[in-house]
Coordinates of C-alpha atoms in Angstrom, one line a residue:
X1 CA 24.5 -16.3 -22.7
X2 CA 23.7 -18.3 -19.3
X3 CA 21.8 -21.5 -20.2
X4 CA 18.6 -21.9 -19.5
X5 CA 18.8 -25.0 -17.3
X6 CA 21.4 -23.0 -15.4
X7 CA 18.7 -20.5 -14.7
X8 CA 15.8 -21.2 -12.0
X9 CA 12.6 -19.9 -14.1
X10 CA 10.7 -17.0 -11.7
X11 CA 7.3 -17.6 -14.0
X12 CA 5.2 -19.8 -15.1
X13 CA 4.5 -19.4 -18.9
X14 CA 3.8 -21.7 -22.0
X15 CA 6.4 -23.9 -23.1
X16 CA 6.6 -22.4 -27.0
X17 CA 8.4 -19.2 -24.8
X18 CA 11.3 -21.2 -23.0
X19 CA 11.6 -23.0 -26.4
X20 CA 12.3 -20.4 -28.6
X21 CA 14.8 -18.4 -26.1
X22 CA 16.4 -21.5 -26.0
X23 CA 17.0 -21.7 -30.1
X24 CA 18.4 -18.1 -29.8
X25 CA 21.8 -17.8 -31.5
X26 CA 24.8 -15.9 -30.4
X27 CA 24.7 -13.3 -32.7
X28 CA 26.8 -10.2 -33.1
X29 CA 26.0 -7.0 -31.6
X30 CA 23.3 -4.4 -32.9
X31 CA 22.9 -0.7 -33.9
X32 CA 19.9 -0.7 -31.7
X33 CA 21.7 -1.5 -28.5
X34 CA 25.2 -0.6 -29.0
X35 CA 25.7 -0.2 -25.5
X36 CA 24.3 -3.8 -24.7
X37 CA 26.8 -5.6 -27.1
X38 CA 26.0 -8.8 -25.8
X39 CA 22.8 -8.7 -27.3
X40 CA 22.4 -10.1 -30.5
X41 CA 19.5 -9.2 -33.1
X42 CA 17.6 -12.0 -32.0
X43 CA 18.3 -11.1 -28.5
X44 CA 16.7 -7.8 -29.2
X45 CA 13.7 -8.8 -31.3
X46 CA 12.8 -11.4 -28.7
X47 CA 13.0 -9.2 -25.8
X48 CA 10.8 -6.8 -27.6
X49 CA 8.0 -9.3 -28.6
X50 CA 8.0 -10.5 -25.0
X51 CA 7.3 -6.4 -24.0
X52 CA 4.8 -5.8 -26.4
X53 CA 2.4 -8.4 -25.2
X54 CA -0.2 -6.1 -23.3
X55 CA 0.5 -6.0 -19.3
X56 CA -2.9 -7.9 -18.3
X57 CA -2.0 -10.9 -20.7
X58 CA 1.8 -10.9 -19.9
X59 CA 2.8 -13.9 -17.6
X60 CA 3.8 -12.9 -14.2
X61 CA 7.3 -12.5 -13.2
X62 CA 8.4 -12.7 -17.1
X63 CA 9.5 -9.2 -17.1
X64 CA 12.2 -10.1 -13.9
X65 CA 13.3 -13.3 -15.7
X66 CA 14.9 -10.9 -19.0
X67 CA 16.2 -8.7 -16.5
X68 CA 18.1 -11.7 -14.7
X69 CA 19.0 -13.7 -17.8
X70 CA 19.9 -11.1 -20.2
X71 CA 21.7 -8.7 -17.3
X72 CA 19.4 -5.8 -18.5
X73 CA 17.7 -3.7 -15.9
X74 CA 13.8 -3.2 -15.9
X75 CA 14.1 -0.2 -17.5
X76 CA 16.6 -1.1 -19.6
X77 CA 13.9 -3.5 -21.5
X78 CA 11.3 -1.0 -21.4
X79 CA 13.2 1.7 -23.2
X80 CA 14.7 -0.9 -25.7
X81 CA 11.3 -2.1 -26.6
X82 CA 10.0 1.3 -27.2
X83 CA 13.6 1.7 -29.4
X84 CA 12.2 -1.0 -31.6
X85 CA 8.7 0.1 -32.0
X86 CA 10.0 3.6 -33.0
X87 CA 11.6 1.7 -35.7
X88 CA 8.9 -0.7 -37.0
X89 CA 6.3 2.3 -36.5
X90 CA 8.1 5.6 -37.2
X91 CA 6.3 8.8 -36.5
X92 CA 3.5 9.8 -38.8
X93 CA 3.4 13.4 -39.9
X94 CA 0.7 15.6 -38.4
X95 CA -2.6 15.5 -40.4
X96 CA -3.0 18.8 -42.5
X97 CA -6.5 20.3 -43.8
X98 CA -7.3 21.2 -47.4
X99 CA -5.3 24.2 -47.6
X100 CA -1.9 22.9 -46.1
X101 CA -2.6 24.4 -42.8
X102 CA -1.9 22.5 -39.5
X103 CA -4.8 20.7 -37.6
X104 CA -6.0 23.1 -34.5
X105 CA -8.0 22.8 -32.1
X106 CA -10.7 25.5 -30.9
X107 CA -9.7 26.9 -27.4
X108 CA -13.6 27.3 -26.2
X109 CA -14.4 28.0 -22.7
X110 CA -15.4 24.8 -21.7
X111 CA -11.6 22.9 -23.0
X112 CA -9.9 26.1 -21.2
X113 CA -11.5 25.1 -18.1
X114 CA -11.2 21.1 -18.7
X115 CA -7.4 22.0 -19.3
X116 CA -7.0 23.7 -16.2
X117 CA -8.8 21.5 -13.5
X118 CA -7.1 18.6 -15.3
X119 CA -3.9 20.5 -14.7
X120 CA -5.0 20.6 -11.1
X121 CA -6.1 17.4 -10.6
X122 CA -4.3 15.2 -11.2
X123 CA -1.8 17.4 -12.7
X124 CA -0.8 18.9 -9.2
X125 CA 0.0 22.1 -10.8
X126 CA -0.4 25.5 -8.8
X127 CA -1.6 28.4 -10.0
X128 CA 1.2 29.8 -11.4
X129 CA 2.8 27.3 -12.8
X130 CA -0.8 27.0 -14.6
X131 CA -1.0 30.7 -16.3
X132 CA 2.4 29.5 -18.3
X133 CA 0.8 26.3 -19.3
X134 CA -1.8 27.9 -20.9
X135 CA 0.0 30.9 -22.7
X136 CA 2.5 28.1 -23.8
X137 CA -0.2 25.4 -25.4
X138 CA -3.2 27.4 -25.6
X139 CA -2.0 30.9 -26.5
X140 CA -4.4 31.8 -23.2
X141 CA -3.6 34.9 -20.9
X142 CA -5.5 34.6 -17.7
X143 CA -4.8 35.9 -14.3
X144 CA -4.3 34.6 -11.1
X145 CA -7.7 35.9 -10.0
X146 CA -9.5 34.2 -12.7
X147 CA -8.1 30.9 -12.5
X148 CA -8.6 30.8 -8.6
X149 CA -12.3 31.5 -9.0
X150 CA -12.5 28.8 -11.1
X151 CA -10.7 26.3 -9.2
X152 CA -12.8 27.3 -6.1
X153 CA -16.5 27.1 -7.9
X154 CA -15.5 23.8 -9.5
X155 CA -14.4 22.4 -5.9
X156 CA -17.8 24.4 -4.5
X157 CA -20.0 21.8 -7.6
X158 CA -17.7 19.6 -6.4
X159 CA -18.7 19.3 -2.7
X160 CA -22.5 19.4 -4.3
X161 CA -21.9 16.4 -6.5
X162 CA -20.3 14.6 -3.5
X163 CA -23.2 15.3 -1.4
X164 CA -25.4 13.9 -4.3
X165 CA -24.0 10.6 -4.2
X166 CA -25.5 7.7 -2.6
X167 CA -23.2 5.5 -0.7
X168 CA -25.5 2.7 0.2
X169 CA -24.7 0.3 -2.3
X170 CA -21.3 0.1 0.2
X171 CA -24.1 -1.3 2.7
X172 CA -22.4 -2.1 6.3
X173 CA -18.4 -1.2 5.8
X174 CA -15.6 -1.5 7.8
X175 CA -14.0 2.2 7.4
X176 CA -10.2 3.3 8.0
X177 CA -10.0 6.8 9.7
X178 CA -6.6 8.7 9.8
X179 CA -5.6 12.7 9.5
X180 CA -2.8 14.7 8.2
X181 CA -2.1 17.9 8.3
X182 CA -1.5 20.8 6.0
X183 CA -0.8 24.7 7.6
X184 CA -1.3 23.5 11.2
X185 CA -5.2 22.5 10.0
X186 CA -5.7 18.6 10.6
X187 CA -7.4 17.0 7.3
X188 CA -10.2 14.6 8.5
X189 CA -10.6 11.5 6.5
X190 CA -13.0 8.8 6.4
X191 CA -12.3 5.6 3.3
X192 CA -13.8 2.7 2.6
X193 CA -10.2 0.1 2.2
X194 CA -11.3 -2.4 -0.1
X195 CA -12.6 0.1 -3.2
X196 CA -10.4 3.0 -1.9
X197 CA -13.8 4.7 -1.9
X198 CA -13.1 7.8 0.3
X199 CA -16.5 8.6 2.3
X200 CA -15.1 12.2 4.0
X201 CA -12.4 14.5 3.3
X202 CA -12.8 17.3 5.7
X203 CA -10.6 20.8 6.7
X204 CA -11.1 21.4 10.2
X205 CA -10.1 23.8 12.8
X206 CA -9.0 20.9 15.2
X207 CA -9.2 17.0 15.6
X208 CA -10.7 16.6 18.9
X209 CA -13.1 13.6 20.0
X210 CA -16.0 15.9 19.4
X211 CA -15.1 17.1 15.8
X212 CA -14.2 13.5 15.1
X213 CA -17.8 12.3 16.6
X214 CA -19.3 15.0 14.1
X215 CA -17.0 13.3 10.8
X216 CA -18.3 9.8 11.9
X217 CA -21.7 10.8 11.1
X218 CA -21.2 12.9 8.1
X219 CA -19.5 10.2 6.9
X220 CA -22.6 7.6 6.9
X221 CA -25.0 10.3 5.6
X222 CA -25.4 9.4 2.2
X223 CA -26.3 5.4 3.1
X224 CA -23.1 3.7 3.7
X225 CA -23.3 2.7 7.3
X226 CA -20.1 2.1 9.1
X227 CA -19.8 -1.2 10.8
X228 CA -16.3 -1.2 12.5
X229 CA -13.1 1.1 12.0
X230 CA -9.7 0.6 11.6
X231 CA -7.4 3.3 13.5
X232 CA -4.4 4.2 14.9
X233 CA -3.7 4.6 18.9
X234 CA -4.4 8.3 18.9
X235 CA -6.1 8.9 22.7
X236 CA -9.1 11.2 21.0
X237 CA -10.8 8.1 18.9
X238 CA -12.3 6.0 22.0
X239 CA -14.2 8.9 23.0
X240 CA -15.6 10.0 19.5
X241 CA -17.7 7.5 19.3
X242 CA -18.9 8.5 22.5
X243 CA -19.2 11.6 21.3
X244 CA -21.2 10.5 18.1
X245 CA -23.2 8.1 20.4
X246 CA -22.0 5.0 18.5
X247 CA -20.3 1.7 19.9
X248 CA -18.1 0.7 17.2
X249 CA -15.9 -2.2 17.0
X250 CA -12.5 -1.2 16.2
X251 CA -9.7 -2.7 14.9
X252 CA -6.1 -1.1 15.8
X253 CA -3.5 -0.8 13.0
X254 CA -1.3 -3.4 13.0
X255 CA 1.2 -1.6 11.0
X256 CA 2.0 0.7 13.2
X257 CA 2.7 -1.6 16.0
X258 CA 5.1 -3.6 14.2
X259 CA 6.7 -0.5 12.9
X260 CA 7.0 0.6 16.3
X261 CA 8.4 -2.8 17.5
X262 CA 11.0 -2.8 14.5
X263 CA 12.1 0.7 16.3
X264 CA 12.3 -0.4 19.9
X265 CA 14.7 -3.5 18.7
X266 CA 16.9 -0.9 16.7
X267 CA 16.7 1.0 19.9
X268 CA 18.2 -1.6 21.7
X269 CA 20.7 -2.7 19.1
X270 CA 22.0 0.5 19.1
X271 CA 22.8 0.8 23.2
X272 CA 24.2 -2.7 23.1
X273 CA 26.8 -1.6 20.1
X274 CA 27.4 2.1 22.7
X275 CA 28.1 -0.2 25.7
X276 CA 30.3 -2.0 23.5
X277 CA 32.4 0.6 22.5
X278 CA 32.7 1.5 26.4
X279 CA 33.7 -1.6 26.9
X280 CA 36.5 -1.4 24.2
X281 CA 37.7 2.2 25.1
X282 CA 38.4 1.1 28.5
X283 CA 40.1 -2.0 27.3
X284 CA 42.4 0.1 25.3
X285 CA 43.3 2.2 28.5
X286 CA 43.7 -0.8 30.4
X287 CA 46.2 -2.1 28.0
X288 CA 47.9 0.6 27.5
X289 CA 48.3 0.9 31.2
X290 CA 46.9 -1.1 33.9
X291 CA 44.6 -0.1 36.8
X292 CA 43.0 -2.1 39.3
X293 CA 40.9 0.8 40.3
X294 CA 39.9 1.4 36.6
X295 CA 39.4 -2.7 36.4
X296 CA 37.4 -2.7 39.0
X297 CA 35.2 0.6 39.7
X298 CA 34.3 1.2 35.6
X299 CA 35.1 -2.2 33.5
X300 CA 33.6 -4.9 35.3
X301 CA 30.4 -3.2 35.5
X302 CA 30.6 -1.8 31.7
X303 CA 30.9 -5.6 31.2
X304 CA 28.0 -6.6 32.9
X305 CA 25.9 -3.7 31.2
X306 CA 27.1 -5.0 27.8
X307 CA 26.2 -8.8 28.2
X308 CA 22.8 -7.6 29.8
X309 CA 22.0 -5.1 27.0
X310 CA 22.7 -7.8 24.3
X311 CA 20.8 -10.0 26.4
X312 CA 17.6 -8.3 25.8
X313 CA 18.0 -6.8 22.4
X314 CA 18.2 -11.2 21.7
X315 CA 14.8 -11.9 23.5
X316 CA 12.9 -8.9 22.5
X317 CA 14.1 -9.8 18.6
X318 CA 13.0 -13.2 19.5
X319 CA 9.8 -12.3 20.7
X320 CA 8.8 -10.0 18.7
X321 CA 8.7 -12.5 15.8
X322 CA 5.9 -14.4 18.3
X323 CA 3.8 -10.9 18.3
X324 CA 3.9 -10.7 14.7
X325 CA 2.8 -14.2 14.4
X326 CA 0.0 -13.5 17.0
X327 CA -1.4 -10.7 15.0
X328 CA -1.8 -13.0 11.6
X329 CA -4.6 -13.5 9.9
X330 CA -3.9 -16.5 7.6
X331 CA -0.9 -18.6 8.7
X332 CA 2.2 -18.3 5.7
X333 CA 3.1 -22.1 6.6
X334 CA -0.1 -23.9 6.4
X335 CA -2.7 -21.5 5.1
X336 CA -4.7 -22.4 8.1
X337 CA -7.3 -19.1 8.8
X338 CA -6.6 -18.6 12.5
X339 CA -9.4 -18.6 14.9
X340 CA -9.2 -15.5 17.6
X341 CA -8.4 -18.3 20.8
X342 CA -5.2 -19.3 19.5
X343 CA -4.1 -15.6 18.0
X344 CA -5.3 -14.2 22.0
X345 CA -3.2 -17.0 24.0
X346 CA -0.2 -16.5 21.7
X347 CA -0.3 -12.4 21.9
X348 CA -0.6 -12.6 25.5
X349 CA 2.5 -14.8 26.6
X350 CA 4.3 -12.8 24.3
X351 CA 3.5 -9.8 25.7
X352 CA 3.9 -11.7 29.5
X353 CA 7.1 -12.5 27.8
X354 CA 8.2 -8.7 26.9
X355 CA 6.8 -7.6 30.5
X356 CA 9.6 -9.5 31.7
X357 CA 12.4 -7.5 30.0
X358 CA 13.8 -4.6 32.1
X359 CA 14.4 -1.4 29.6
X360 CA 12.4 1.4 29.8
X361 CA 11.4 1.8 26.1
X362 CA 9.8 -2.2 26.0
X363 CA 7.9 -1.6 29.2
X364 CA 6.4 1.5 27.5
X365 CA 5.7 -0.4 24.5
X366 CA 4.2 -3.5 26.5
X367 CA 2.1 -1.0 28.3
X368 CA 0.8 0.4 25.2
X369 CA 0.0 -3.0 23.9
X370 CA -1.6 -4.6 26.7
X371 CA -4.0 -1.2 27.0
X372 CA -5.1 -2.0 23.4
X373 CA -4.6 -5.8 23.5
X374 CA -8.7 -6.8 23.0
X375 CA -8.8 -4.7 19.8
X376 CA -5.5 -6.3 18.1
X377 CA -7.8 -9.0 16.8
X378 CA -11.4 -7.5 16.1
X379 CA -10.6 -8.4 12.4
X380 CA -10.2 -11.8 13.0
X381 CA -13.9 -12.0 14.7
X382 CA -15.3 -9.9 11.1
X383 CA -13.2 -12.7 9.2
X384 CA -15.1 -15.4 11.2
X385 CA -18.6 -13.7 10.6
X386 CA -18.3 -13.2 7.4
X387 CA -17.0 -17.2 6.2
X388 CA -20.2 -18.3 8.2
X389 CA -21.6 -17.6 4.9
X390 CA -19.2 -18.8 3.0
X391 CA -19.0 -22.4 4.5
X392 CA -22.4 -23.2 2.9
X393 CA -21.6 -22.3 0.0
X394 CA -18.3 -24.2 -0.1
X395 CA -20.0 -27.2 1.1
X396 CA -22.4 -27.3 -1.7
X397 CA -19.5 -28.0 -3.6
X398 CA -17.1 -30.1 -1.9
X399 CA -19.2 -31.9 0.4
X400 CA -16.2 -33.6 2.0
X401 CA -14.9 -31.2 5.4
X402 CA -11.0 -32.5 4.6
X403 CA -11.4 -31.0 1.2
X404 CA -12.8 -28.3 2.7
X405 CA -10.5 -27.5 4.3
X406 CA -7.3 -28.3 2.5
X407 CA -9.0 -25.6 -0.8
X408 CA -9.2 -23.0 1.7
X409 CA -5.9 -23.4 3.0
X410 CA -4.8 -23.2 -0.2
X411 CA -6.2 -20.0 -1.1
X412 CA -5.7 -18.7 2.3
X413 CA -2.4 -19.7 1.8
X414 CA -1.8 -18.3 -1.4
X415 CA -3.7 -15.3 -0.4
X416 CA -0.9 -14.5 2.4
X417 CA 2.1 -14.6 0.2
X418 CA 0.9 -12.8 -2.7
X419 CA 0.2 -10.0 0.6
X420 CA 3.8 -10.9 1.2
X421 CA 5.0 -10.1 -1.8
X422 CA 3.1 -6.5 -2.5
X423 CA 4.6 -5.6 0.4
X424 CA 7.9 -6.0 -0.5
X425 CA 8.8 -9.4 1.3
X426 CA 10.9 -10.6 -1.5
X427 CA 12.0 -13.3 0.7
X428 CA 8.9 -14.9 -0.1
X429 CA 8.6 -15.2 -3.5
X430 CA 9.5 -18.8 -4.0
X431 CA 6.8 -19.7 -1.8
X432 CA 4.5 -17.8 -3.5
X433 CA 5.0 -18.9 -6.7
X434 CA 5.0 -22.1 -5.3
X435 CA 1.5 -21.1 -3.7
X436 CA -0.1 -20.1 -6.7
X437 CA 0.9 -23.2 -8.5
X438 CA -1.0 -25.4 -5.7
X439 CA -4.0 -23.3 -6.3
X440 CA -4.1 -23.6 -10.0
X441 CA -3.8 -27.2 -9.8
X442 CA -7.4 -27.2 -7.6
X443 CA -8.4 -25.0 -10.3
X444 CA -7.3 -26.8 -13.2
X445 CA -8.8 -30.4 -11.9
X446 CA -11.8 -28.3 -11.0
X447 CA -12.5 -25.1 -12.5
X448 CA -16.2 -24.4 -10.7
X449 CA -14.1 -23.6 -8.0
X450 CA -12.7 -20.6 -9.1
X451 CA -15.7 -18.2 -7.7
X452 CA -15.0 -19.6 -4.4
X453 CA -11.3 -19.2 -4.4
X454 CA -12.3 -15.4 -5.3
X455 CA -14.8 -14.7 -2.8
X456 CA -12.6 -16.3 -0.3
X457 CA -9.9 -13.8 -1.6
X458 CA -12.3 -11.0 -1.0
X459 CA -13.3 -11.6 2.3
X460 CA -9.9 -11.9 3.3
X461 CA -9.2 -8.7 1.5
X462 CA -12.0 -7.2 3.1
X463 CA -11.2 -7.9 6.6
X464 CA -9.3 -4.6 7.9
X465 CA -6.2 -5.2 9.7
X466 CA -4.0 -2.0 8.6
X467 CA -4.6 1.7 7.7
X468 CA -2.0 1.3 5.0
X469 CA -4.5 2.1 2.5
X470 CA -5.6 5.9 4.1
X471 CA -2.5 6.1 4.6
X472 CA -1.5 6.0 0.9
X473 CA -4.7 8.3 0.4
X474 CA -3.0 10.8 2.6
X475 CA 0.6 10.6 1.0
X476 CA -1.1 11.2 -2.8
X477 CA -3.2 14.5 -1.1
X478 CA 0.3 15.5 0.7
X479 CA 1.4 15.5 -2.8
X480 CA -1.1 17.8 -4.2
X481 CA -1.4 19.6 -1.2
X482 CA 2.9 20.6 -1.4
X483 CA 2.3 22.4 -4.9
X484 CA 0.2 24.5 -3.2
X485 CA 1.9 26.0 -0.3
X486 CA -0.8 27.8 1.3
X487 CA -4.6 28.4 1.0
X488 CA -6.1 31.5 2.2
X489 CA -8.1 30.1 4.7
X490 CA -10.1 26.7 5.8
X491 CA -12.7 27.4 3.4
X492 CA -10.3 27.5 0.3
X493 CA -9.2 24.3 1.8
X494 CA -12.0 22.4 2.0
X495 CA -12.8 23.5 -1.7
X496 CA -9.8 22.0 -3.1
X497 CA -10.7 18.8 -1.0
X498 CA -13.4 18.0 -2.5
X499 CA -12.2 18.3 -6.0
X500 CA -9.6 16.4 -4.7
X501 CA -12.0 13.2 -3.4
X502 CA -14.2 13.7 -6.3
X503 CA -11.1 13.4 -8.6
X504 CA -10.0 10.5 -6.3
X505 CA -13.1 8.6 -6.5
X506 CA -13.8 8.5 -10.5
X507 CA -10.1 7.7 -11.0
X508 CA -9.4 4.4 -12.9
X509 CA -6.4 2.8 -10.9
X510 CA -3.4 2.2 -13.8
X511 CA -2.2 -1.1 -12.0
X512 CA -2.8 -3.4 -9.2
X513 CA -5.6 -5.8 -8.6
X514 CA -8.2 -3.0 -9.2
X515 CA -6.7 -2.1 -12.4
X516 CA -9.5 -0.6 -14.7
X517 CA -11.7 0.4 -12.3
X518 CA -12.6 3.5 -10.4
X519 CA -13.2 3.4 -6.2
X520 CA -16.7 4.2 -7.1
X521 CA -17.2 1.7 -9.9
X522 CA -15.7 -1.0 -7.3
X523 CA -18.1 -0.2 -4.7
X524 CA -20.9 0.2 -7.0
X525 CA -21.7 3.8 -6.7
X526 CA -23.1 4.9 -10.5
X527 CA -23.1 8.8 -10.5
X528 CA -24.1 8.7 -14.4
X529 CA -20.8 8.9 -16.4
X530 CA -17.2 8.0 -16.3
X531 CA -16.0 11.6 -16.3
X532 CA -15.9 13.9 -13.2
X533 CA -15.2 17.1 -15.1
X534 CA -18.4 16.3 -16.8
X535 CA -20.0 16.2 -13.1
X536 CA -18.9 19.4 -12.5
X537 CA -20.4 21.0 -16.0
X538 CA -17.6 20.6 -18.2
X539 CA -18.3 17.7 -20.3
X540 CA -15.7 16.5 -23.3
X541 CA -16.3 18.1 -26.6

């Protein structure tokens, strides 16, 4: 077994841990992994005890480090764990009443229809798919008819319950908008980023600026009042809020620009590599048998059209590194919170840079840029509003500006690489453990701080610089929405919908940092229990 001073520790975890890997022996190899024979029994029983600590308690990055030092994948340790549980805890024979019969359950009306909007949401299941389900566990025939009725007056309470709610606990919100699409109909929808709260889910017959105006205000109905959006480029959003009469600042997504920037370089990596093989086909003919005419009608300029192609594949990759670094909120170097002066002088001698490179697919990028430039850093102004507050409060506490400022670059800091790292950067992840070390030490010498360090979190959270959150929303409801196939029309549509966003919005996240909670619990919207199916008149028995 690799040492463990030969090994660079991913985690941070008490020293009793490292010690006792340390002591473990080489034994020999066990019946409960006889496929893994370099695992002793200690091995094993180690791994296991590490796996059964519960997730929230478990220290970060541990899981990675038994992947890496005992050459077991992820889910190599998972199922191994469960292998030894299974054999401490072996399966307990099902409970029998009085007269030796099996425990049942009664199939009432109100479990069959639990069971089947369950199965629907979040189940996924179609209709179909459902009648089998319930023959097979609940020795229940029902047609195709009945179980569609259902499904549509549940998502008809549903719409009623949604209607019900009040949003204004969500006071002034910066919303995301997006659509997708489902049978040609575009599927309107409205969230709330930082609870996942989704505000409107609408079916409509198009997704003009005047349908749009309409969702805007349906969407702040029920209280919440939308302070800014966060959008895409599409050409119909400017004038919906005209449309609505609302003046709205807006934030454009930044990950579709860089996604869009990461295309145009591939673009041009790809012509430099076609003039290249020009350049080596004629080089071949030339070789094989020269020709001045060849030489000098074809090669020489294939030549120059290679070395000028590479040339600006090189200073758009270069610059495009500035744009991202223009469009940061919180610089991964320093932690410094940037102000929106520096972020607007840097994006625009990029983009005076990238004006200056001659291929057709950069200047239609630049153009598209430079025609959205002023709302590439609205977040950055809500950021600044928003720590105006904040400063007070900080200053109560260290009175001192350099400390000021050197704790919120450390959790600015920290902030960015943890960002980093859910996004799949793993290029980062020294840093960031290195980050979240520094702020622990502030934390450790001075633990009052930690409410600070978390609403500083929050506000950076909060202020919206992507759509990748709707657009996760609108990958799950692609999901459900594929089982399906078809509805009859936009009315059975919108049905399913709400059941969808009422399912959506009482749903306890499994992992993440809102782990435990709902999107309405987060955004403090009580509608009076835990359980949507009791919402819609089917409470647990």
């Amino acid at each position: 077994m690799t040492l463990y001073l030969d090994k660079a520790a991913v985690g941070n975890w008490p020293e009793p841990l490292e010690t006792t890997w340390q002591l473990l022996g080489g034994d020999k190899a066990s019946d409960l992994a006889p496929k893994l024979p370099h695992l002793g029994l200690s091995d094993i029983l180690f791994l296991s005890t590490v796996l059964s600590i519960d997730r929230s308690e478990r220290p970060w990055g541990i899981v990675t480090w038994l992947s890496e030092v005992f050459n077991v994948s992820r889910p190599g340790l998972y199922a191994l764990a469960k292998r030894v549980l299974a054999r401490l805890q072996p399966e307990v024979p099902p409970l029998t009443l009085t007269g030796g019969s099996t425990a049942s359950v009664e199939v009432t009306p109100t479990r069959l229809a639990r069971s089947v909007l369950s199965a629907t949401c979040p189940g996924k299941m179609a209709i179909r798919p459902l009648q089998q389900l319930l023959d097979e566990t609940c020795d229940q025939r029902r047609s195709v008819g009945w179980i569609s009725e259902l499904i549509s007056a549940a998502g008809r309470e549903a719409g009623q319950v949604l209607a019900r709610q009040d949003t204004s606990a969500l006071r002034q919100v910066i919303a995301a908008r997006d659509e997708t699409f489902f049978q040609n109909w575009p599927l309107l929808l409205v969230i709330e980023p930082v609870s996942a709260t989704i505000l409107l889910a609408q079916a409509c017959p198009d997704r003009q600026a005047d349908t749009w105006g309409a969702a805007l205000l349906l969407a702040q109905e029920q209280g919440a009042t939308i302070g800014g959006m966060v959008e895409d480029m599409a050409r119909m959003y400017p004038k919906s809020q005209q449309e609505a009469g609302v003046e709205l600042p807006v934030q454009k997504d930044l990950w579709h620009i860089q996604r869009d920037g990461g295309r145009v370089r591939r673009a041009l990596e790809r012509a430099a590599f076609r003039a290249t093989e020009q350049v080596l086909n004629l080089e071949k003919q030339l070789l094989k048998q020269w020709d001045e005419q060849l030489f000098l009608d074809k090669y020489i300029a294939a030549d120059a059209a290679e070395a000028r192609l590479y040339e600006q594949h090189d200073q758009f990759a270069h610059w495009l590194t500035h744009l991202v670094d223009a469009l940061e909120l919180v610089d991964w170097r320093s932690g410094e919170i940037r102000e929106r002066a520096t972020n607007n002088w840097l994006l625009t001698e990029t983009l005076t840079a990238l004006g200056r490179i001659d291929h057709p697919k950069v200047q239609k990028w630049v153009k598209t840029l430079r025609r959205h430039q002023p709302q590439l850093l609205t977040s950055l102004d809500w950021l600044a509003a928003t720590l105006t507050d904040f400063q007070p409060q900080l200053a109560r506490q260290l009175p001192h500006p350099a400390r000021q400022q050197a704790f919120c670059r450390t959790v600015a800091r920290h902030w960015r690489l943890a960002q980093a790292l859910i996004n799949g950067h793993t290029q980062f992840r020294t840093l960031a453990l290195q980050a979240e070390a520094d702020l622990q030490d502030w934390l450790a010498r001075q633990p009052h701080l930690q409410p600070l360090a978390d609403r500083l979190q929050a506000l950076l959270d909060a202020a919206g610089r992507t759509s990748s959150m709707i657009e996760n929303i609108n990958g799950l409801l692609q999901q459900f929405l594929h089982q399906h196939r078809a509805f009859r029309n936009l009315d059975t549509l919108q049905l399913y919908l709400n059941l969808f966003t009422l399912w959506h919005n009482m749903r306890r996240f499994e992992r993440g940092k809102r782990q435990g909670q709902s999107p309405w619990q987060i955004a403090g919207i009580d509608p009076g229990t835990d359980d949507w199916l009791a919402l819609l008149g089917y409470p647990a028995e």
